[in-house]
PDB file of C-alpha atoms in Angstrom:
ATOM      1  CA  UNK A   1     -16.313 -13.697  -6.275  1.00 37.00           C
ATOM      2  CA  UNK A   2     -18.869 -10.498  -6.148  1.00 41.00           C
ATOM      3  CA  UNK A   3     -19.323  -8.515  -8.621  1.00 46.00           C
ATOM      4  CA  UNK A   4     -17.870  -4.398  -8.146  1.00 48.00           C
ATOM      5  CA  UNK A   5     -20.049  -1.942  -8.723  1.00 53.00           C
ATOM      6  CA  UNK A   6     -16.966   0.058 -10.411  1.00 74.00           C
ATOM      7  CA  UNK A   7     -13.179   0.162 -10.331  1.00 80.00           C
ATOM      8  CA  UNK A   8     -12.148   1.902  -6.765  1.00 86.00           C
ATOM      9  CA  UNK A   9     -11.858   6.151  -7.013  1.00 90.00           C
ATOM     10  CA  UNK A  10      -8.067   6.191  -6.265  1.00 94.00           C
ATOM     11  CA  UNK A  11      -6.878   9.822  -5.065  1.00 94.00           C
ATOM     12  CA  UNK A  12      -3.314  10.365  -5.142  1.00 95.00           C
ATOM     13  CA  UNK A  13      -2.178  13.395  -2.946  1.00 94.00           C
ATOM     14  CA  UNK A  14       0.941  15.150  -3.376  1.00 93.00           C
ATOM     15  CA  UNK A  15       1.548  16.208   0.653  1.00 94.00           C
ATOM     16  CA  UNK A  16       5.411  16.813   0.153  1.00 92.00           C
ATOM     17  CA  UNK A  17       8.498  15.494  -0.965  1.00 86.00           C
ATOM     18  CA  UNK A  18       9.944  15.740  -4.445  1.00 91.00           C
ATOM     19  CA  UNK A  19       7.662  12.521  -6.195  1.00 94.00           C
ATOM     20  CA  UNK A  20       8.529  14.076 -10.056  1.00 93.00           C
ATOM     21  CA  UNK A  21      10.300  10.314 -10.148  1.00 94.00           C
ATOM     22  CA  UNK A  22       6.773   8.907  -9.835  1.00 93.00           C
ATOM     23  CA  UNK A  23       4.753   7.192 -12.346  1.00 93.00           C
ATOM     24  CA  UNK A  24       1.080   8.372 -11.284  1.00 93.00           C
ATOM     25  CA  UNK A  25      -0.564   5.726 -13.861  1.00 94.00           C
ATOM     26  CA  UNK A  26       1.692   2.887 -12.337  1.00 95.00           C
ATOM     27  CA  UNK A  27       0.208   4.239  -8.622  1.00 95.00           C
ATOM     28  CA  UNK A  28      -3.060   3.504  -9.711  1.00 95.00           C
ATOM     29  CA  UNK A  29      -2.557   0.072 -11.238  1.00 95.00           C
ATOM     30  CA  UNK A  30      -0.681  -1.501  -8.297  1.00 96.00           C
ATOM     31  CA  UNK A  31      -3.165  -0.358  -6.181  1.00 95.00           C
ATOM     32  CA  UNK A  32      -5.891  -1.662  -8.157  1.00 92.00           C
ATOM     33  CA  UNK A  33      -4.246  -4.799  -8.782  1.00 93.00           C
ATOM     34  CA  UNK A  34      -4.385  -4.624  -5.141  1.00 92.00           C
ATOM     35  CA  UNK A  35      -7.753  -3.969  -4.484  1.00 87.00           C
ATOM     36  CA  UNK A  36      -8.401  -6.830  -6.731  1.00 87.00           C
ATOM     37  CA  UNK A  37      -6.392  -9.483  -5.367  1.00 86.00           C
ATOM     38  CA  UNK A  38      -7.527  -8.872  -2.028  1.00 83.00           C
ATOM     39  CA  UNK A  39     -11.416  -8.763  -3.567  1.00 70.00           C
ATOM     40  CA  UNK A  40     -10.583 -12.085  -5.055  1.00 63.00           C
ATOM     41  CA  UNK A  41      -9.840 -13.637  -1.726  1.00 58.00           C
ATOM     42  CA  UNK A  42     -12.267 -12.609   0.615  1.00 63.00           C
ATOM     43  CA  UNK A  43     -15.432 -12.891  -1.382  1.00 47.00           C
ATOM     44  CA  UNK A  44     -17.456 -11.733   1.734  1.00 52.00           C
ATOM     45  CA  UNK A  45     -15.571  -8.319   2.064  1.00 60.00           C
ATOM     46  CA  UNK A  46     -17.360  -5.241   3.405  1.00 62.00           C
ATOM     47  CA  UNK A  47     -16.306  -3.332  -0.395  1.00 60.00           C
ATOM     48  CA  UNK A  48     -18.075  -6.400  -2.343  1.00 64.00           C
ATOM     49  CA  UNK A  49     -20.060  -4.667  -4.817  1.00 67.00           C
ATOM     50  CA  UNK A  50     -19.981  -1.424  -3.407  1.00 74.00           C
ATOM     51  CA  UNK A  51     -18.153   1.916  -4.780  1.00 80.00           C
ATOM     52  CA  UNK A  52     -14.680   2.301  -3.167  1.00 85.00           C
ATOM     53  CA  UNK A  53     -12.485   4.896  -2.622  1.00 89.00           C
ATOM     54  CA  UNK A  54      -9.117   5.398  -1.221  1.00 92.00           C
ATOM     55  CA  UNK A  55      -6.429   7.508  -1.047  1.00 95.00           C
ATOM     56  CA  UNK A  56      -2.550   7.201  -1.406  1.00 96.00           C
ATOM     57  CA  UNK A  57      -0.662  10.398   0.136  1.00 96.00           C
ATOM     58  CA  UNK A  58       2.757  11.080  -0.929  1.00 97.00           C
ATOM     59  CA  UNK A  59       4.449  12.540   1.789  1.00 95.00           C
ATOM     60  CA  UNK A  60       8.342  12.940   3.254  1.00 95.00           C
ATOM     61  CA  UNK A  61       9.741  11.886   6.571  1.00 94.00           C
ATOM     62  CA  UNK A  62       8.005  15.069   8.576  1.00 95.00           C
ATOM     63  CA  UNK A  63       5.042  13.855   7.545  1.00 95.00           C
ATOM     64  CA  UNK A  64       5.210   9.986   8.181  1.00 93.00           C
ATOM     65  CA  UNK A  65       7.257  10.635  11.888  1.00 95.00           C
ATOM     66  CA  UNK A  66       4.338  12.957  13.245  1.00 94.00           C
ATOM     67  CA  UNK A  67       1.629  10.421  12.022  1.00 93.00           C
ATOM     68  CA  UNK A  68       3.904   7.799  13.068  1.00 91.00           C
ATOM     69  CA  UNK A  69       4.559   9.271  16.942  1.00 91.00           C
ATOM     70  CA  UNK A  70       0.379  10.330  17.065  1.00 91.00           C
ATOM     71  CA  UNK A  71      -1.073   7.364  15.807  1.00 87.00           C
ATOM     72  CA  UNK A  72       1.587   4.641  16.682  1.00 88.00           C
ATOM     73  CA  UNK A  73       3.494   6.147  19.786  1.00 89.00           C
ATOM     74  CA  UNK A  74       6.899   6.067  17.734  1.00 88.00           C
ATOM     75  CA  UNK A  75       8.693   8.969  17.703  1.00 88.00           C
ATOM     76  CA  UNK A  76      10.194   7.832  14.321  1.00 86.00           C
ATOM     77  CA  UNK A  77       9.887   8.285  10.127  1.00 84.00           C
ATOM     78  CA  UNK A  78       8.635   5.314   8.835  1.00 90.00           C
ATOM     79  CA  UNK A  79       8.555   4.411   4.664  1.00 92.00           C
ATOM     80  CA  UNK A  80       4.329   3.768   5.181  1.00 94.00           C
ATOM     81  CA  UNK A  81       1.920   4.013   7.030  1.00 93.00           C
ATOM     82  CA  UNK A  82      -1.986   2.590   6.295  1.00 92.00           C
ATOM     83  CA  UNK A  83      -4.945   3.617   8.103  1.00 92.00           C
ATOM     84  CA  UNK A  84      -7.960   1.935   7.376  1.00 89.00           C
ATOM     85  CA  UNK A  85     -11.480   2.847   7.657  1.00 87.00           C
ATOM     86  CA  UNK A  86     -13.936   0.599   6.199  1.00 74.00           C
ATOM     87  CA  UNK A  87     -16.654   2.705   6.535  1.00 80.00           C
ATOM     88  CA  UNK A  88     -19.770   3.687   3.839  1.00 81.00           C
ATOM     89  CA  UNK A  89     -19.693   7.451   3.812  1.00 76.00           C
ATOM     90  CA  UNK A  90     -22.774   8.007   1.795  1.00 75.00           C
ATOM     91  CA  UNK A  91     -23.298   5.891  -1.040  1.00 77.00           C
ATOM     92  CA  UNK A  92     -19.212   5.064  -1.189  1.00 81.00           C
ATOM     93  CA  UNK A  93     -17.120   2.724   0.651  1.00 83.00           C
ATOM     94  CA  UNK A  94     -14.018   4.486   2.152  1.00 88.00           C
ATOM     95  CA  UNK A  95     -11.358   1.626   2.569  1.00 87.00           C
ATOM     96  CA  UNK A  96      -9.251   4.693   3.683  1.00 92.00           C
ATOM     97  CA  UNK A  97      -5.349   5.936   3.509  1.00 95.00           C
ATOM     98  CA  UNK A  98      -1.885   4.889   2.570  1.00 96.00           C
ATOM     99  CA  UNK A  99       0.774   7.627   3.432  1.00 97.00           C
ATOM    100  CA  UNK A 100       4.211   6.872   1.617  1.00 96.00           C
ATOM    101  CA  UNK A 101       7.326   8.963   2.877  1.00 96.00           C
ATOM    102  CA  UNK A 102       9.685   9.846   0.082  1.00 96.00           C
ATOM    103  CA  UNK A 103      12.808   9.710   2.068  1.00 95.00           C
ATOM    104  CA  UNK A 104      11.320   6.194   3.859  1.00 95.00           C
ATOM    105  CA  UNK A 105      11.048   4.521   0.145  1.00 96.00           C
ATOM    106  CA  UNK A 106      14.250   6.151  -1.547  1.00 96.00           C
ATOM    107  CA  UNK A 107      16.244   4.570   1.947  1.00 95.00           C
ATOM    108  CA  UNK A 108      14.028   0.685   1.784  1.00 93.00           C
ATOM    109  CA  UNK A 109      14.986   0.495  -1.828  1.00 94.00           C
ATOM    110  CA  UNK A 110      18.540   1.398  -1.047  1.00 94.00           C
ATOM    111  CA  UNK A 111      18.621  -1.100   2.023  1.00 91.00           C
ATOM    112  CA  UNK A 112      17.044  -4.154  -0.037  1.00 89.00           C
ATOM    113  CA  UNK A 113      19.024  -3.379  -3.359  1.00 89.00           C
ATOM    114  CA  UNK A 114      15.751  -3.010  -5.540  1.00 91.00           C
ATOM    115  CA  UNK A 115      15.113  -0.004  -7.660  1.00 93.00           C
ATOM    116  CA  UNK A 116      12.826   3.091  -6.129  1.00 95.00           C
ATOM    117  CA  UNK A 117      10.356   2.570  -8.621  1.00 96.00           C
ATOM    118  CA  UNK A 118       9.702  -1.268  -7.729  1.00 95.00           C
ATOM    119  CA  UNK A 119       9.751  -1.034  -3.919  1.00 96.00           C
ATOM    120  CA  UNK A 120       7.403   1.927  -4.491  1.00 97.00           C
ATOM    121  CA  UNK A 121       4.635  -0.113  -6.004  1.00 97.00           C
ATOM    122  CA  UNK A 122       5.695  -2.662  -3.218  1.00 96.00           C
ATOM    123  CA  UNK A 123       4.502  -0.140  -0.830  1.00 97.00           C
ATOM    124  CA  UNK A 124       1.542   0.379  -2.289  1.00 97.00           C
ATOM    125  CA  UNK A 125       1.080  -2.791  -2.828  1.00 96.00           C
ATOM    126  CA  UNK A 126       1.326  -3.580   0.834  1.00 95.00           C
ATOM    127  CA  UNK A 127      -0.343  -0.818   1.888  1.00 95.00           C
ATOM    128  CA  UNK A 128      -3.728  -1.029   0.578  1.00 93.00           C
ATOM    129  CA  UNK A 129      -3.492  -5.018   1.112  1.00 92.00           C
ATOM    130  CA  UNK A 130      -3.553  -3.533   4.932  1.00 92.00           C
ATOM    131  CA  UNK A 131      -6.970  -1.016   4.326  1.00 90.00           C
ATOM    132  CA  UNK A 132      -8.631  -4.464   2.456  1.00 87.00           C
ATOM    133  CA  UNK A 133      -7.978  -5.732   5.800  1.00 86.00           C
ATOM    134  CA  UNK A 134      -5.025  -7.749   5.611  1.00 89.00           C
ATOM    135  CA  UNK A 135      -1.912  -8.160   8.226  1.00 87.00           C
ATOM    136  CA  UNK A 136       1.334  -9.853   8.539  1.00 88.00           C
ATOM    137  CA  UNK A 137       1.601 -10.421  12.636  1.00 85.00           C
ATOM    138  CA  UNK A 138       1.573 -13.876  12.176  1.00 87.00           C
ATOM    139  CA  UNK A 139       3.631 -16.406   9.965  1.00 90.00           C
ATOM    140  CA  UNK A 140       0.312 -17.519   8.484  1.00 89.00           C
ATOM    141  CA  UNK A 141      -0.645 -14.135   7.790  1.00 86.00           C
ATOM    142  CA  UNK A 142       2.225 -12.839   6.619  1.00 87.00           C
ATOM    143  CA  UNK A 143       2.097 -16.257   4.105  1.00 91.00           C
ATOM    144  CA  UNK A 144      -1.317 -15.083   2.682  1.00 91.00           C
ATOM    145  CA  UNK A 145      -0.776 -11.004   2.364  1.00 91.00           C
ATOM    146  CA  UNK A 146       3.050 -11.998   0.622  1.00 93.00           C
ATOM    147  CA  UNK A 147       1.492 -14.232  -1.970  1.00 92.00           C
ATOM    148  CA  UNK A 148      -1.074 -11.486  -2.464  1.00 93.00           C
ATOM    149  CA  UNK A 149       1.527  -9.102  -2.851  1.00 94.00           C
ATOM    150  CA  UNK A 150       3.452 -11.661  -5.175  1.00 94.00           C
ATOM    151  CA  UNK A 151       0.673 -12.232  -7.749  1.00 92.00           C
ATOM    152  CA  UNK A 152      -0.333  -8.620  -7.857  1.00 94.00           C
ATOM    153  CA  UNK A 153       3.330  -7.453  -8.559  1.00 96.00           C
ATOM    154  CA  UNK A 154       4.263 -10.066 -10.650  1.00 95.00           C
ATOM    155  CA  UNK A 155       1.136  -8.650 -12.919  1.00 95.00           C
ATOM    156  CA  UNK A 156       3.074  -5.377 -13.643  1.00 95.00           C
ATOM    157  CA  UNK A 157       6.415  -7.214 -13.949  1.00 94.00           C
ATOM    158  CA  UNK A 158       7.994  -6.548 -10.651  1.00 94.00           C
ATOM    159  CA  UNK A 159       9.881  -9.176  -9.069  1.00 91.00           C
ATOM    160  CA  UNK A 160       9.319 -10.761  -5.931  1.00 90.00           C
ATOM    161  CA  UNK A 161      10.731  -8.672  -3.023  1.00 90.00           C
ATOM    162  CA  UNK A 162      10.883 -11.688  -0.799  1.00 87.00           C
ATOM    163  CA  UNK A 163      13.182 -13.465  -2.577  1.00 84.00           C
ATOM    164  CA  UNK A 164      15.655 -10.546  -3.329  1.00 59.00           C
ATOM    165  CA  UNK A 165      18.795 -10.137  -1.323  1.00 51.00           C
ATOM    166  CA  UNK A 166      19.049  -7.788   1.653  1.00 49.00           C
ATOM    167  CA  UNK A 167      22.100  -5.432   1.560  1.00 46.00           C
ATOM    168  CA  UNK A 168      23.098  -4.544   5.341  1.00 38.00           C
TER     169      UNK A 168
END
């Protein structure tokens, strides 16, 4: 594994919604636990040893269902949305944005029977797993970005959400 330079520059953005629930401190360690589970696997990253910065927007359902119909075509809220951009913007790597709809999390938490606060570093979680690069379209994928998500949950002492029961 490379060395970093420094931790990631983590912005979180209040865009709307009512996020007083929130834990800002907790934000920031899921998503560096993030950042560093995905920089342990993929020692040839683009980030390796550079400065990195990202952003995590906290947002409602407008928000995520007009990013959601211009970037995606689906005329829909969604609970996240990631948009990487891997890019060095100066001396800084921008691994780029995680947009988390209040309504979107309160509802998957509700659906899955896990608390708000859990699936919420979930999200994030997940989310900037997706701006290190990672996806989930295929089973083998899916295997590697779960057990990612796994490890780096399990580090702040949040259950696996795969192995939770769904409530329908």
């Amino acid at each position: 594994m490379a060395t970093k330079a420094e931790p990631p520059d983590i912005d979180i953005l209040v865009h709307a919604g009512d996020w007083g629930w929130t834990d800002e401190a907790r934000l920031r360690r899921a998503a560096m636990l993030a950042w560093e589970a995905a920089d342990a696997a993929d020692a040839d990253a683009g980030w390796q040893g550079a400065a990195v910065d990202f952003s995590i927007v906290l947002g409602d359902d407008a928000l995520l269902r007009e990013m959601n119909g211009k970037f995606r075509k689906r005329d829909e809220p969604t609970d996240i949305l990631s948009f990487p951009a891997q890019c060095f913007a100066g001396a800084r790597y921008q691994l780029g944005d995680v947009l988390l709809s209040e309504q979107g999390v309160l509802r998957g938490a509700k659906t899955r029977g896990r608390g708000r606060h859990d699936h919420l570093l979930h999200l994030v979680v997940h989310g900037v797993l997706h701006l290190c690069g990672y996806e989930h379209e295929f089973k083998q994928q899916a295997e590697r970005m779960e057990s990612l998500e796994i490890r780096a949950l399990a580090r702040m002492s949040v259950d696996n959400p795969y192995t939770l029961s769904v409530t329908q």
